[in-house]
Every structure is written in C-alpha cells, then in structure tokens.
mmCIF file of C-alpha atoms in Angstrom:
data_model
loop_
_atom_site.group_PDB
_atom_site.id
_atom_site.type_symbol
_atom_site.label_atom_id
_atom_site.label_comp_id
_atom_site.label_asym_id
_atom_site.label_seq_id
_atom_site.Cartn_x
_atom_site.Cartn_y
_atom_site.Cartn_z
ATOM 1 C CA MET A 252 149.122 128.415 90.133
ATOM 2 C CA ALA A 253 146.906 130.619 92.089
ATOM 3 C CA GLU A 254 144.649 127.712 92.937
ATOM 4 C CA TYR A 255 147.490 126.267 95.055
ATOM 5 C CA ALA A 256 147.684 129.291 96.970
ATOM 6 C CA ASP A 257 145.635 128.021 99.990
ATOM 7 C CA LEU A 258 147.053 124.571 99.996
ATOM 8 C CA PRO A 259 149.252 123.944 103.316
ATOM 9 C CA HIS A 260 152.894 123.563 101.855
ATOM 10 C CA PHE A 261 154.136 119.997 101.517
ATOM 11 C CA SER A 262 156.542 119.571 98.899
ATOM 12 C CA PRO A 263 159.059 117.099 100.299
ATOM 13 C CA SER A 264 162.511 116.817 98.871
ATOM 14 C CA PHE A 265 163.037 113.112 98.605
ATOM 15 C CA ALA A 266 166.700 113.702 97.903
ATOM 16 C CA GLU A 267 167.332 115.490 101.403
ATOM 17 C CA LYS A 268 166.738 114.545 104.904
ATOM 18 C CA PRO A 269 164.280 116.034 107.126
ATOM 19 C CA HIS A 270 165.352 119.030 109.279
ATOM 20 C CA GLY A 271 168.856 118.181 108.120
ATOM 21 C CA LYS A 272 169.067 114.679 109.713
ATOM 22 C CA THR A 273 171.121 112.117 108.635
ATOM 23 C CA MET A 274 170.709 108.528 108.340
ATOM 24 C CA SER A 275 172.346 107.277 111.389
ATOM 25 C CA SER A 276 171.299 103.574 111.456
ATOM 26 C CA THR A 277 171.773 100.582 109.095
ATOM 27 C CA LEU A 278 168.595 98.798 107.898
ATOM 28 C CA ASP A 279 168.187 95.144 109.102
ATOM 29 C CA ASN A 280 166.365 92.525 107.469
ATOM 30 C CA PHE A 281 162.941 93.376 109.491
ATOM 31 C CA ASP A 282 163.513 97.197 108.868
ATOM 32 C CA LYS A 283 164.034 96.209 105.107
ATOM 33 C CA LYS A 284 160.636 93.867 105.443
ATOM 34 C CA ILE A 285 158.540 96.787 107.179
ATOM 35 C CA LEU A 286 159.815 99.263 104.158
ATOM 36 C CA HIS A 287 158.731 96.543 101.544
ATOM 37 C CA ILE A 288 155.117 96.239 102.948
ATOM 38 C CA LEU A 289 154.955 100.127 103.722
ATOM 39 C CA GLN A 290 156.198 100.823 100.124
ATOM 40 C CA LEU A 291 153.226 98.877 98.615
ATOM 41 C CA ASN A 292 150.431 100.164 100.928
ATOM 42 C CA CYS A 293 151.646 102.608 103.886
ATOM 43 C CA ARG A 294 147.913 101.841 105.279
ATOM 44 C CA VAL A 295 148.909 98.488 106.731
ATOM 45 C CA ALA A 296 148.057 98.220 110.229
ATOM 46 C CA SER A 297 151.244 97.643 112.471
ATOM 47 C CA GLU A 298 149.696 94.228 113.812
ATOM 48 C CA GLU A 299 149.437 92.966 110.185
ATOM 49 C CA ILE A 300 152.916 94.158 109.534
ATOM 50 C CA ALA A 301 154.145 92.366 112.672
ATOM 51 C CA GLY A 302 152.508 89.157 111.566
ATOM 52 C CA GLN A 303 154.369 89.013 108.259
ATOM 53 C CA VAL A 304 158.017 90.078 109.546
ATOM 54 C CA GLY A 305 157.830 88.156 112.626
ATOM 55 C CA LEU A 306 158.107 90.984 115.362
ATOM 56 C CA SER A 307 155.569 92.302 117.832
ATOM 57 C CA ALA A 308 153.231 95.240 116.811
ATOM 58 C CA SER A 309 154.903 97.314 119.284
ATOM 59 C CA ALA A 310 158.157 96.680 117.872
ATOM 60 C CA VAL A 311 157.119 97.444 114.334
ATOM 61 C CA GLN A 312 155.614 100.819 115.557
ATOM 62 C CA ARG A 313 159.060 101.575 117.426
ATOM 63 C CA ARG A 314 160.761 100.788 114.109
ATOM 64 C CA ILE A 315 158.361 102.843 111.884
ATOM 65 C CA LYS A 316 158.619 105.767 114.217
ATOM 66 C CA ARG A 317 162.543 105.397 114.202
ATOM 67 C CA LEU A 318 162.401 105.174 110.264
ATOM 68 C CA ARG A 319 160.505 108.267 109.695
ATOM 69 C CA GLU A 320 162.539 110.146 112.417
ATOM 70 C CA GLU A 321 165.521 109.219 110.631
ATOM 71 C CA GLY A 322 164.083 110.224 107.333
ATOM 72 C CA ILE A 323 164.306 106.861 105.813
ATOM 73 C CA ILE A 324 160.443 107.185 105.709
ATOM 74 C CA ALA A 325 160.510 110.679 103.611
ATOM 75 C CA ALA A 326 156.574 110.907 103.202
ATOM 76 C CA GLU A 327 153.504 109.119 103.286
ATOM 77 C CA VAL A 328 150.908 110.683 100.931
ATOM 78 C CA ALA A 329 148.138 109.554 98.835
ATOM 79 C CA ILE A 330 148.803 108.659 95.046
ATOM 80 C CA ILE A 331 145.556 109.626 93.264
ATOM 81 C CA ASP A 332 144.336 108.502 89.870
ATOM 82 C CA GLY A 333 145.886 111.102 87.151
ATOM 83 C CA ASN A 334 142.258 110.900 85.642
ATOM 84 C CA VAL A 335 140.667 112.732 88.304
ATOM 85 C CA SER A 336 143.505 115.688 88.384
ATOM 86 C CA SER A 337 142.633 119.126 87.029
ATOM 87 C CA HIS A 338 146.599 118.850 85.825
ATOM 88 C CA GLY A 339 145.913 115.891 83.729
ATOM 89 C CA VAL A 340 148.566 116.429 80.697
ATOM 90 C CA SER A 341 151.978 115.155 81.547
ATOM 91 C CA PHE A 342 155.129 116.738 80.153
ATOM 92 C CA LEU A 343 158.641 116.068 80.179
ATOM 93 C CA ALA A 344 160.868 118.903 79.848
ATOM 94 C CA GLU A 345 164.694 119.079 79.381
ATOM 95 C CA LEU A 346 166.203 122.227 80.407
ATOM 96 C CA GLU A 347 169.870 123.305 79.149
ATOM 97 C CA ILE A 348 171.924 125.778 81.304
ATOM 98 C CA GLU A 349 173.950 128.579 79.482
ATOM 99 C CA ARG A 350 177.366 127.464 79.997
ATOM 100 C CA ASP A 351 179.331 128.814 83.182
ATOM 101 C CA ASN A 352 175.824 129.808 84.694
ATOM 102 C CA TYR A 353 175.621 126.520 86.966
ATOM 103 C CA ALA A 354 175.008 128.690 90.208
ATOM 104 C CA VAL A 355 171.698 128.706 88.883
ATOM 105 C CA ILE A 356 170.647 125.171 89.303
ATOM 106 C CA GLY A 357 170.471 125.308 93.147
ATOM 107 C CA GLN A 358 168.440 128.280 92.967
ATOM 108 C CA PHE A 359 166.246 126.750 90.524
ATOM 109 C CA LYS A 360 165.943 123.410 92.381
ATOM 110 C CA GLN A 361 164.761 125.695 95.376
ATOM 111 C CA TRP A 362 162.086 127.474 93.654
ATOM 112 C CA ALA A 363 160.690 124.185 91.844
ATOM 113 C CA SER A 364 160.205 122.469 95.215
ATOM 114 C CA ASP A 365 157.187 125.194 95.965
ATOM 115 C CA GLN A 366 155.872 124.632 92.508
ATOM 116 C CA HIS A 367 153.326 121.868 92.540
ATOM 117 C CA TRP A 368 152.900 121.481 88.947
ATOM 118 C CA ILE A 369 156.716 120.360 88.808
ATOM 119 C CA GLN A 370 156.170 116.744 89.883
ATOM 120 C CA GLN A 371 159.845 115.671 89.448
ATOM 121 C CA VAL A 372 163.253 117.526 88.983
ATOM 122 C CA PHE A 373 166.161 115.408 87.973
ATOM 123 C CA TYR A 374 169.866 117.080 87.647
ATOM 124 C CA VAL A 375 171.510 114.766 84.843
ATOM 125 C CA THR A 376 174.324 114.195 82.465
ATOM 126 C CA GLY A 377 174.052 114.339 78.744
ATOM 127 C CA HIS A 378 172.930 116.828 76.338
ATOM 128 C CA PHE A 379 170.719 118.763 78.911
ATOM 129 C CA ASP A 380 171.224 119.849 82.443
ATOM 130 C CA LEU A 381 167.627 119.043 84.009
ATOM 131 C CA MET A 382 164.810 116.807 83.275
ATOM 132 C CA LEU A 383 161.471 117.843 84.597
ATOM 133 C CA VAL A 384 158.034 115.926 85.215
ATOM 134 C CA ILE A 385 155.612 118.538 84.877
ATOM 135 C CA ASN A 386 151.644 118.319 85.022
ATOM 136 C CA ALA A 387 149.395 121.274 83.555
ATOM 137 C CA PRO A 388 145.816 121.537 82.754
ATOM 138 C CA SER A 389 146.603 121.912 79.140
ATOM 139 C CA PRO A 390 149.258 122.222 76.515
ATOM 140 C CA THR A 391 148.469 126.199 76.912
ATOM 141 C CA ASP A 392 149.027 126.213 80.635
ATOM 142 C CA TYR A 393 152.190 124.136 80.286
ATOM 143 C CA ASP A 394 153.440 126.956 77.693
ATOM 144 C CA ARG A 395 152.760 129.649 80.051
ATOM 145 C CA TYR A 396 154.576 127.732 82.991
ATOM 146 C CA ILE A 397 157.455 127.457 80.815
ATOM 147 C CA GLU A 398 157.187 131.139 79.653
ATOM 148 C CA ASP A 399 157.489 132.278 83.444
ATOM 149 C CA LEU A 400 160.009 129.565 84.248
ATOM 150 C CA MET A 401 162.347 131.366 81.450
ATOM 151 C CA ALA A 402 161.572 134.793 82.495
ATOM 152 C CA ARG A 403 162.449 133.890 86.122
ATOM 153 C CA TYR A 404 165.603 132.133 85.099
ATOM 154 C CA PRO A 405 167.194 133.419 81.847
ATOM 155 C CA GLN A 406 170.337 131.533 82.171
ATOM 156 C CA ILE A 407 168.083 128.771 80.835
ATOM 157 C CA LYS A 408 169.498 128.780 77.189
ATOM 158 C CA ARG A 409 166.857 125.753 75.832
ATOM 159 C CA VAL A 410 163.664 123.752 76.837
ATOM 160 C CA THR A 411 162.840 120.705 74.782
ATOM 161 C CA THR A 412 159.314 119.345 75.737
ATOM 162 C CA ASN A 413 157.708 115.659 75.297
ATOM 163 C CA VAL A 414 154.279 115.626 75.902
ATOM 164 C CA VAL A 415 153.314 111.921 77.868
ATOM 165 C CA LEU A 416 150.818 109.880 75.666
ATOM 166 C CA ASP A 417 150.439 107.234 77.752
ATOM 167 C CA THR A 418 152.043 106.013 81.266
ATOM 168 C CA PRO A 419 151.973 102.236 81.205
ATOM 169 C CA LYS A 420 154.277 102.263 84.474
ATOM 170 C CA LYS A 421 154.344 104.729 87.204
ATOM 171 C CA GLY A 422 155.679 103.870 90.518
ATOM 172 C CA LEU A 423 157.554 105.324 93.206
ATOM 173 C CA TYR A 424 158.675 101.680 94.879
ATOM 174 C CA LEU A 425 162.511 101.426 95.534
ATOM 175 C CA PRO A 426 164.134 98.112 96.097
ATOM 176 C CA ILE A 427 166.012 97.734 99.635
#
C-alpha cells in the first residue's frame, strides 16, 4: 500500500456523478452510438467516430464534451494486461457486517475508494453485505490487507475469500 503513496489520487466512483452533477439530458441515438464506440476504444479520433455515426467531427467533439461534463462518461483509463501488474493475484471477498451496524457501510465505501488494492465494491443482497474484487501481490499480502481491514472495521463479522484461478471474461462494457 505504501507503493501507491506517491501516485496522484484517481479512484472514480462510477456510481456517483463527478462534482455532484446529475445527468440532465437523455441519450439520443447519436450519443448511444458514440458511447458504444468509445467503450470499445476511447482513443478513436473524433473524425473516425463522425464517419461511423453520421455527424461532423465538431458535433462529435461537442457531444463527447457534454457526456464528460454530465458524468455519463465517468472515466477514460488504460486497462493494462494483468500479467504485468505487481498485484497479479485476484480475490473475491464477501464481507458480512454485524447486525444493526449498517452505518459502517457508508464509512467503508468512502475508505475503500482510496485503496488501490480494492478494485471494485458491490453492496449486495444475500448472505453477505459487500462483495469486493481485490488484487494483491500474493496470498500473504491479501491476508495482511484483510487483517488491516478487519482491525479498522470491527463491525465486519466475517470475510469469505475466493481466489480467482482464471478470468475467461473481463469487461467493463455497458449496453446502452
């Protein structure tokens, strides 16, 4: 975790709109086509998008700017090959919170947004309350992360861990 101390903070919460903005406009077919293209490759030039959707490049640029400002485009990031990561072991952790201590979930979500080793957090229904996707250098490091987590949040009753053996599909594409 110390290895991330010098990194600029960038941990978008995709569930929240940037700067408290709300999505004010509806998406038309042009917006949907643009978003489809950008989700597959966010480096496609405006001119190429324009040719595919039937608009001018400047109209595409205006639409992309609006989609960013409204938080519809939440982030544009590089997705790296997991084989080059120093945190190459993936874990799925199910967290169960003690009964009547659900206020801690909000605190946890805020704290987790700053933890680079926590890739995703899902608040779910079922036998546990939160599902985390975690990457660590090794099972030993993962264990240390979980020990620190449980020390910080004693309201966590149980953590059930699954080690990811293979990831045959991994994606972030959302149908529009």
